[in-house]
Amino acid sequence: MTTLILPRRALRAVRPALALAWLVLVLLALAALAPGLFTGHSPLEIEPAAALRAPGPVHWFGTDQLGRDLFARVVYGARPSLLIGLGAIVTAVAVGALYGLASALIGSVADRLLMRLADVLLALPQLLLALLVLTVLGPGSVNVMVAIAVAFVPGYARVVRAEALVVRRSGYVETAVTLGQRRSVQAFRHVLPNALGPLLVLATVGFGMALIAASGLSFLGFGAKPPSPEWGAMLAESRDFLQSAWWLGLFPGAAITLTVVAVNMAGRSAQARFTRRTSR
């Protein structure tokens, strides 16, 4: 009896948490698309007389060193923060898919060379690789997005290559080859759609990692520049006020944490569903 009761209890415990995670994601999407729905304050309006006020009924998250409303800055910061992470993941998935697909279909010497290059890049920590790219490109939000995408491409390329090799040896693909179907048609009609399933699930989880990387790079000064409201840049500005104004670092950090946890929960749920579906 216990083997039947435990999964049901676990399921009842997971469902509310997963629903809460999706609620957080919906609110974040609304904040990114229409921040005016959540606050009437401007994220850039300076009010020196209200500098470093603690959270209260007027300023829910308090104010920063220039008197700007911190709640408004956190809400308006959702758009640039999420766009950097989303843009990095979309770019990494697109480039990684083409890279892995080309490696699987070309084969022979070119395949080995492409995979050895991917292994070299995978040997480097992703944040370090992104920093190396930013050293060449320079700071800026777009460059941060490109740097994170470059760091994520090798892993996604390996996933697509492995899946493409499996699909390529399947019966319907071999039949298409026998009938004289061109390699390009074979790749984009048969191999790529079947290889993208696990990649998209991994990309959902990878979005949280990309958001952490983007915030970390902005914290180091490579991302958005003041006065732009971006969560990582806001954390960097709060370093000098941690003892006198704790709220400056708490709320942007909490926004990053909640987003990453919600994205990871949604991604893990999608991964579990995909695994159950493919194992049937």
GROMACS .gro file of C-alpha atoms in nm:
model
  280
    1MET     CA    1   0.000   0.000   0.000
    2THR     CA    2   0.282   0.245   0.077
    3THR     CA    3   0.412   0.227  -0.280
    4LEU     CA    4   0.078   0.368  -0.398
    5ILE     CA    5   0.028   0.629  -0.124
    6LEU     CA    6   0.371   0.795  -0.145
    7PRO     CA    7   0.352   0.896  -0.512
    8ARG     CA    8   0.005   1.044  -0.455
    9ARG     CA    9   0.127   1.246  -0.156
   10ALA     CA   10   0.427   1.365  -0.354
   11LEU     CA   11   0.199   1.460  -0.643
   12ARG     CA   12  -0.031   1.658  -0.413
   13ALA     CA   13   0.272   1.841  -0.273
   14VAL     CA   14   0.419   1.923  -0.613
   15ARG     CA   15   0.105   2.051  -0.785
   16PRO     CA   16   0.054   2.367  -0.570
   17ALA     CA   17   0.423   2.454  -0.597
   18LEU     CA   18   0.413   2.408  -0.975
   19ALA     CA   19   0.099   2.621  -0.999
   20LEU     CA   20   0.271   2.891  -0.792
   21ALA     CA   21   0.573   2.875  -1.023
   22TRP     CA   22   0.353   2.927  -1.329
   23LEU     CA   23   0.179   3.217  -1.154
   24VAL     CA   24   0.518   3.380  -1.093
   25LEU     CA   25   0.609   3.332  -1.460
   26VAL     CA   26   0.279   3.487  -1.575
   27LEU     CA   27   0.333   3.788  -1.346
   28LEU     CA   28   0.688   3.827  -1.475
   29ALA     CA   29   0.565   3.817  -1.834
   30LEU     CA   30   0.306   4.086  -1.755
   31ALA     CA   31   0.571   4.297  -1.581
   32ALA     CA   32   0.797   4.269  -1.884
   33LEU     CA   33   0.521   4.350  -2.134
   34ALA     CA   34   0.321   4.609  -1.938
   35PRO     CA   35   0.507   4.731  -1.627
   36GLY     CA   36   0.263   5.020  -1.591
   37LEU     CA   37   0.001   4.771  -1.469
   38PHE     CA   38   0.196   4.722  -1.146
   39THR     CA   39   0.325   5.067  -1.056
   40GLY     CA   40   0.261   5.434  -1.132
   41HIS     CA   41   0.612   5.542  -1.032
   42SER     CA   42   0.885   5.605  -1.285
   43PRO     CA   43   1.198   5.388  -1.250
   44LEU     CA   44   1.418   5.684  -1.351
   45GLU     CA   45   1.259   5.973  -1.159
   46ILE     CA   46   1.506   6.115  -0.906
   47GLU     CA   47   1.381   6.253  -0.573
   48PRO     CA   48   1.681   6.347  -0.352
   49ALA     CA   49   1.459   6.429  -0.054
   50ALA     CA   50   1.335   6.068  -0.048
   51ALA     CA   51   1.676   5.901  -0.081
   52LEU     CA   52   1.731   5.570   0.101
   53ARG     CA   53   1.386   5.548   0.254
   54ALA     CA   54   1.297   5.210   0.401
   55PRO     CA   55   1.006   5.008   0.256
   56GLY     CA   56   0.670   5.161   0.346
   57PRO     CA   57   0.319   5.229   0.219
   58VAL     CA   58   0.433   5.490  -0.037
   59HIS     CA   59   0.743   5.311  -0.161
   60TRP     CA   60   0.677   4.939  -0.114
   61PHE     CA   61   1.039   4.835  -0.168
   62GLY     CA   62   1.188   5.159  -0.040
   63THR     CA   63   1.401   5.400  -0.242
   64ASP     CA   64   1.761   5.395  -0.360
   65GLN     CA   65   2.043   5.644  -0.304
   66LEU     CA   66   1.893   5.885  -0.557
   67GLY     CA   67   1.538   5.861  -0.426
   68ARG     CA   68   1.412   5.640  -0.712
   69ASP     CA   69   1.128   5.402  -0.629
   70LEU     CA   70   1.282   5.056  -0.594
   71PHE     CA   71   0.960   4.865  -0.663
   72ALA     CA   72   0.925   5.047  -0.996
   73ARG     CA   73   1.287   4.970  -1.082
   74VAL     CA   74   1.241   4.601  -1.002
   75VAL     CA   75   0.922   4.583  -1.210
   76TYR     CA   76   1.070   4.772  -1.505
   77GLY     CA   77   1.390   4.569  -1.469
   78ALA     CA   78   1.204   4.250  -1.559
   79ARG     CA   79   1.205   4.334  -1.931
   80PRO     CA   80   1.581   4.385  -1.988
   81SER     CA   81   1.674   4.104  -1.748
   82LEU     CA   82   1.442   3.849  -1.908
   83LEU     CA   83   1.520   3.962  -2.263
   84ILE     CA   84   1.893   3.903  -2.216
   85GLY     CA   85   1.836   3.551  -2.082
   86LEU     CA   86   1.570   3.467  -2.340
   87GLY     CA   87   1.773   3.608  -2.629
   88ALA     CA   88   2.080   3.415  -2.519
   89ILE     CA   89   1.890   3.086  -2.498
   90VAL     CA   90   1.711   3.131  -2.832
   91THR     CA   91   2.040   3.215  -3.002
   92ALA     CA   92   2.219   2.924  -2.834
   93VAL     CA   93   1.944   2.678  -2.931
   94ALA     CA   94   1.936   2.794  -3.294
   95VAL     CA   95   2.315   2.792  -3.340
   96GLY     CA   96   2.362   2.475  -3.135
   97ALA     CA   97   2.095   2.292  -3.335
   98LEU     CA   98   2.254   2.384  -3.668
   99TYR     CA   99   2.602   2.304  -3.535
  100GLY     CA  100   2.503   1.961  -3.402
  101LEU     CA  101   2.293   1.880  -3.707
  102ALA     CA  102   2.575   1.967  -3.945
  103SER     CA  103   2.819   1.758  -3.743
  104ALA     CA  104   2.586   1.455  -3.743
  105LEU     CA  105   2.505   1.471  -4.113
  106ILE     CA  106   2.851   1.557  -4.248
  107GLY     CA  107   3.025   1.285  -4.050
  108SER     CA  108   3.381   1.163  -4.095
  109VAL     CA  109   3.668   1.407  -4.036
  110ALA     CA  110   3.451   1.721  -4.019
  111ASP     CA  111   3.237   1.563  -3.747
  112ARG     CA  112   3.541   1.484  -3.534
  113LEU     CA  113   3.683   1.835  -3.579
  114LEU     CA  114   3.354   2.003  -3.488
  115MET     CA  115   3.308   1.787  -3.180
  116ARG     CA  116   3.666   1.838  -3.063
  117LEU     CA  117   3.607   2.215  -3.084
  118ALA     CA  118   3.288   2.172  -2.882
  119ASP     CA  119   3.481   1.965  -2.624
  120VAL     CA  120   3.742   2.240  -2.587
  121LEU     CA  121   3.470   2.498  -2.526
  122LEU     CA  122   3.286   2.266  -2.285
  123ALA     CA  123   3.607   2.225  -2.085
  124LEU     CA  124   3.586   2.595  -1.992
  125PRO     CA  125   3.338   2.711  -1.726
  126GLN     CA  126   3.049   2.886  -1.897
  127LEU     CA  127   3.092   3.212  -1.706
  128LEU     CA  128   3.464   3.219  -1.786
  129LEU     CA  129   3.394   3.155  -2.155
  130ALA     CA  130   3.137   3.437  -2.154
  131LEU     CA  131   3.393   3.668  -1.992
  132LEU     CA  132   3.647   3.580  -2.263
  133VAL     CA  133   3.391   3.668  -2.532
  134LEU     CA  134   3.309   3.997  -2.358
  135THR     CA  135   3.680   4.079  -2.344
  136VAL     CA  136   3.675   4.076  -2.724
  137LEU     CA  137   3.330   4.232  -2.780
  138GLY     CA  138   3.326   4.481  -2.494
  139PRO     CA  139   3.044   4.554  -2.245
  140GLY     CA  140   2.678   4.603  -2.331
  141SER     CA  141   2.350   4.417  -2.297
  142VAL     CA  142   2.359   4.277  -2.652
  143ASN     CA  143   2.719   4.163  -2.609
  144VAL     CA  144   2.628   3.994  -2.281
  145MET     CA  145   2.351   3.807  -2.463
  146VAL     CA  146   2.592   3.698  -2.737
  147ALA     CA  147   2.857   3.594  -2.483
  148ILE     CA  148   2.612   3.375  -2.288
  149ALA     CA  149   2.485   3.221  -2.612
  150VAL     CA  150   2.840   3.130  -2.715
  151ALA     CA  151   2.895   2.967  -2.376
  152PHE     CA  152   2.577   2.756  -2.412
  153VAL     CA  153   2.613   2.653  -2.778
  154PRO     CA  154   2.857   2.357  -2.730
  155GLY     CA  155   2.630   2.174  -2.486
  156TYR     CA  156   2.322   2.211  -2.704
  157ALA     CA  157   2.521   2.111  -3.014
  158ARG     CA  158   2.622   1.785  -2.849
  159VAL     CA  159   2.260   1.709  -2.751
  160VAL     CA  160   2.134   1.769  -3.106
  161ARG     CA  161   2.416   1.565  -3.259
  162ALA     CA  162   2.344   1.266  -3.034
  163GLU     CA  163   1.971   1.279  -3.106
  164ALA     CA  164   2.029   1.335  -3.478
  165LEU     CA  165   2.252   1.027  -3.500
  166VAL     CA  166   1.976   0.816  -3.342
  167VAL     CA  167   1.705   0.956  -3.571
  168ARG     CA  168   1.928   0.925  -3.876
  169ARG     CA  169   1.950   0.548  -3.827
  170SER     CA  170   1.574   0.505  -3.787
  171GLY     CA  171   1.373   0.315  -4.046
  172TYR     CA  172   1.175   0.600  -4.200
  173VAL     CA  173   1.488   0.814  -4.252
  174GLU     CA  174   1.673   0.524  -4.415
  175THR     CA  175   1.369   0.468  -4.639
  176ALA     CA  176   1.375   0.836  -4.740
  177VAL     CA  177   1.746   0.805  -4.824
  178THR     CA  178   1.675   0.494  -5.033
  179LEU     CA  179   1.408   0.684  -5.227
  180GLY     CA  180   1.666   0.948  -5.317
  181GLN     CA  181   1.554   1.230  -5.087
  182ARG     CA  182   1.806   1.514  -5.073
  183ARG     CA  183   2.018   1.549  -4.761
  184SER     CA  184   1.892   1.901  -4.684
  185VAL     CA  185   1.528   1.787  -4.703
  186GLN     CA  186   1.611   1.484  -4.491
  187ALA     CA  187   1.777   1.704  -4.229
  188PHE     CA  188   1.504   1.964  -4.186
  189ARG     CA  189   1.199   1.743  -4.243
  190HIS     CA  190   1.294   1.430  -4.050
  191VAL     CA  191   1.607   1.462  -3.839
  192LEU     CA  192   1.582   1.812  -3.690
  193PRO     CA  193   1.215   1.804  -3.573
  194ASN     CA  194   1.272   1.476  -3.389
  195ALA     CA  195   1.601   1.590  -3.238
  196LEU     CA  196   1.463   1.920  -3.107
  197GLY     CA  197   1.235   1.770  -2.841
  198PRO     CA  198   1.492   1.708  -2.566
  199LEU     CA  199   1.680   2.024  -2.665
  200LEU     CA  200   1.379   2.249  -2.605
  201VAL     CA  201   1.321   2.088  -2.265
  202LEU     CA  202   1.684   2.148  -2.169
  203ALA     CA  203   1.660   2.505  -2.298
  204THR     CA  204   1.373   2.572  -2.056
  205VAL     CA  205   1.597   2.475  -1.764
  206GLY     CA  206   1.891   2.654  -1.926
  207PHE     CA  207   1.698   2.982  -1.927
  208GLY     CA  208   1.737   3.002  -1.550
  209MET     CA  209   2.112   2.945  -1.582
  210ALA     CA  210   2.131   3.211  -1.852
  211LEU     CA  211   1.947   3.458  -1.629
  212ILE     CA  212   2.193   3.395  -1.346
  213ALA     CA  213   2.486   3.438  -1.585
  214ALA     CA  214   2.340   3.761  -1.725
  215SER     CA  215   2.284   3.903  -1.377
  216GLY     CA  216   2.634   3.802  -1.273
  217LEU     CA  217   2.790   3.970  -1.576
  218SER     CA  218   2.583   4.283  -1.517
  219PHE     CA  219   2.694   4.277  -1.153
  220LEU     CA  220   3.054   4.277  -1.277
  221GLY     CA  221   2.981   4.582  -1.494
  222PHE     CA  222   2.951   4.420  -1.837
  223GLY     CA  223   2.576   4.456  -1.880
  224ALA     CA  224   2.329   4.743  -1.870
  225LYS     CA  225   2.467   5.076  -1.758
  226PRO     CA  226   2.305   5.315  -1.508
  227PRO     CA  227   2.041   5.446  -1.488
  228SER     CA  228   1.887   5.148  -1.671
  229PRO     CA  229   1.679   4.933  -1.431
  230GLU     CA  230   1.830   4.586  -1.466
  231TRP     CA  231   1.844   4.339  -1.178
  232GLY     CA  232   2.214   4.258  -1.197
  233ALA     CA  233   2.311   4.624  -1.231
  234MET     CA  234   2.086   4.709  -0.935
  235LEU     CA  235   2.267   4.451  -0.725
  236ALA     CA  236   2.597   4.608  -0.824
  237GLU     CA  237   2.473   4.953  -0.716
  238SER     CA  238   2.363   4.815  -0.378
  239ARG     CA  239   2.711   4.700  -0.275
  240ASP     CA  240   2.799   5.029  -0.108
  241PHE     CA  241   2.476   5.041   0.094
  242LEU     CA  242   2.440   4.687   0.229
  243GLN     CA  243   2.471   4.794   0.593
  244SER     CA  244   2.266   5.114   0.576
  245ALA     CA  245   2.002   5.014   0.318
  246TRP     CA  246   1.955   4.637   0.311
  247TRP     CA  247   1.652   4.660   0.081
  248LEU     CA  248   1.859   4.779  -0.216
  249GLY     CA  249   2.010   4.433  -0.263
  250LEU     CA  250   1.730   4.221  -0.116
  251PHE     CA  251   1.452   4.287  -0.365
  252PRO     CA  252   1.648   4.264  -0.694
  253GLY     CA  253   1.815   3.948  -0.561
  254ALA     CA  254   1.475   3.806  -0.463
  255ALA     CA  255   1.342   3.881  -0.813
  256ILE     CA  256   1.631   3.687  -0.969
  257THR     CA  257   1.589   3.398  -0.725
  258LEU     CA  258   1.211   3.369  -0.773
  259THR     CA  259   1.247   3.379  -1.150
  260VAL     CA  260   1.516   3.111  -1.158
  261VAL     CA  261   1.326   2.884  -0.918
  262ALA     CA  262   0.999   2.924  -1.114
  263VAL     CA  263   1.168   2.860  -1.449
  264ASN     CA  264   1.352   2.556  -1.314
  265MET     CA  265   1.033   2.408  -1.169
  266ALA     CA  266   0.849   2.456  -1.497
  267GLY     CA  267   1.145   2.314  -1.690
  268ARG     CA  268   1.179   2.010  -1.464
  269SER     CA  269   0.807   1.943  -1.499
  270ALA     CA  270   0.834   1.960  -1.879
  271GLN     CA  271   1.139   1.733  -1.866
  272ALA     CA  272   0.953   1.476  -1.655
  273ARG     CA  273   0.656   1.479  -1.893
  274PHE     CA  274   0.883   1.440  -2.195
  275THR     CA  275   1.064   1.148  -2.030
  276ARG     CA  276   0.736   0.971  -1.946
  277ARG     CA  277   0.606   1.026  -2.299
  278THR     CA  278   0.917   0.891  -2.469
  279SER     CA  279   0.945   0.592  -2.234
  280ARG     CA  280   0.599   0.460  -2.327
   0.00000   0.00000   0.00000
